């Protein structure tokens, strides 16, 4: 990536190339018009577009402005996703979710008393209301309005609203997180309706928030990491009310919340997905470009470590964990939609087209497969490599235990079940943005109609027709009552090297560059059509940090192996079933690719006929690749049904060559997206089945792993939660053991144990006592030593002993009464 992109470049308009031509109208008007096309890296902010709400000084001028909700009418496959959402789980959640029951709900009660007093209802309403607004669906709008009216009627004299129990929800202090989400609900409602109750209501709430001590902005795990959401709302309110006290409050929040300006210090996937952007949001007040750079840096940090596979997300299941970086790690559905929303906000703040690229990448490749094709159920975790979606426990392969992969509309996925609501509606609201020079910008590409004021203030309607991302052609038909001059900005994605443009079928000579905008200035007349070509190329991407695996791309789309799906219902109702999906065809293929120009080995096949309404299924995918592959027999699922980890490429295979089919990643609910490459040379790797583990225990908690003891990851303390760990949880006060088997006799003389102890947050402690025994024939014998068997936390407890030759060592531990225990690392030294 171009390092210069780390800094905003809006101080000057960089024009790389300019082209102009004389144009005649398609209609009767014979007068020729000048068209000026520039390739720009920044959108100028010197002018003010008074038609839309923009940042007021002293906030940094926004290069891109959100249009009023309702200005953009999505069409094509995107509209169908929204219609499926309305017909599916999100449109019917009050029938399914106990948190969305109006009666007795703490969010709908005037006194703020009742059930469901946390994030679920606001999560759902945040997307549900917008779903109604973007579809113009009166039933949804009126159902959302019922809830919003109730929330607006629940305000206390001091400004607090909603559930009263949240006011003291954190050990007597307020739990401020769910209110951040409800503020977003009210922002959208106001943008749609202009309801006069909203601004005074939010002012009263933020007045109450202003009375809170600074320490409350850094309190509570969820609130402190996500407080940037409130900063965004405060800027939104300031731009509408002009009251500088909201900027003062934003500054206090920024200074006391989780620090995201100096890097990533919290590794929960959803906290990252919404928290990483906070410096970029706060940049608008500080006007320090290093903060915009900090958001970019945070994104790079996370993706470099945990996003080394296609799809635009990262492995955080529930947290990112050192050592868990294989493409079989998952990204929570909440993480997918929050990451998308972060990218949408940063696009507006910075006009850096890379953020829009990243939003499309997630929207096309990861979001669709997080849901069933009818959007009636979802799963918690979506992985780049994921070959079986059964309901059984996958921990510790993924961090969470229990059902995480199968599709369900029910409360098993609680947060995602409600929060997924805003993914597609927010996306649809950001397709088009306004520019300070009274122009319009096509930021995210989709078939749509936009109606907005531009140029001299005339209403301009643009009909965008395209099957993008399944087509590289996008046409914009302009509709105006009289000729109107305004610039039309068209985003050129990073992957596109040679965009081209025609206006009324006449080519415009333009030297486009990746990650720029084409700024097309013209006096537009009714019927003018601008046609943008964004040529897509087949690309094979190598992932050195994941064993040199490769992925296949075409424009913004990544591709996955087409695996035959067998769906099996296991629960739910006929209307709202829960389903497992099993592979009915082999998946363990490596790709046969030449070293030079591997793209030449891939053949693109376009499905005949028009793009169907729901293109995100293996059967309906508009594009496929054919490529040669070979099975790797030793690449198997593990005992819990998770795809085996990647091993180094090139990998050997003695199997016959087959032609295999790849489909877009978003269409593949079972998927291999990161492939090994087949090779035969001296450097080729013999794929091996994982050896039976050499470490065992009297008991291991299902979310922990015995492997953690020998993974070589150095703990920073006994309470280090960033590492895989072994625990005997939930055995308490018992006599337990762990064992290392060597396979053959080894002469050993020293061992060192780093105990796990989560005093302050859990119920594991260093043991009361322990000893070391070695295998001698059929019995275990204590080692001979004068060293004490220490139980110090935060350090290795080393014991040197008289050397023994043995095939196994065992630690026997007596746990403290009422407490469990565990081990982070166990080292053994040979003589
Ligand atoms: Zn979630």
PDB file of C-alpha atoms and ligand atoms in Angstrom, residues 270 332-335 380 413 415-417 419, ligand 1:
ATOM      1  CA  UNK A 270     -16.127  -6.993  17.794  1.00  0.00           C
ATOM      2  CA  UNK A 332     -18.092 -13.273  14.260  1.00  0.00           C
ATOM      3  CA  UNK A 333     -21.068 -11.987  12.264  1.00  0.00           C
ATOM      4  CA  UNK A 334     -21.188  -8.956  14.591  1.00  0.00           C
ATOM      5  CA  UNK A 335     -17.562  -8.355  13.622  1.00  0.00           C
ATOM      6  CA  UNK A 380     -21.812 -17.027  14.667  1.00  0.00           C
ATOM      7  CA  UNK A 413     -26.357 -16.558  18.520  1.00  0.00           C
ATOM      8  CA  UNK A 415     -25.787 -10.798  19.717  1.00  0.00           C
ATOM      9  CA  UNK A 416     -25.292 -11.590  16.013  1.00  0.00           C
ATOM     10  CA  UNK A 417     -28.936 -12.631  15.681  1.00  0.00           C
ATOM     11  CA  UNK A 419     -26.847  -7.035  15.225  1.00  0.00           C
TER      12      UNK A 419
HETATM   13 ZN1  LIG B   1     -22.304 -11.393  17.661  1.00  0.00          ZN
END
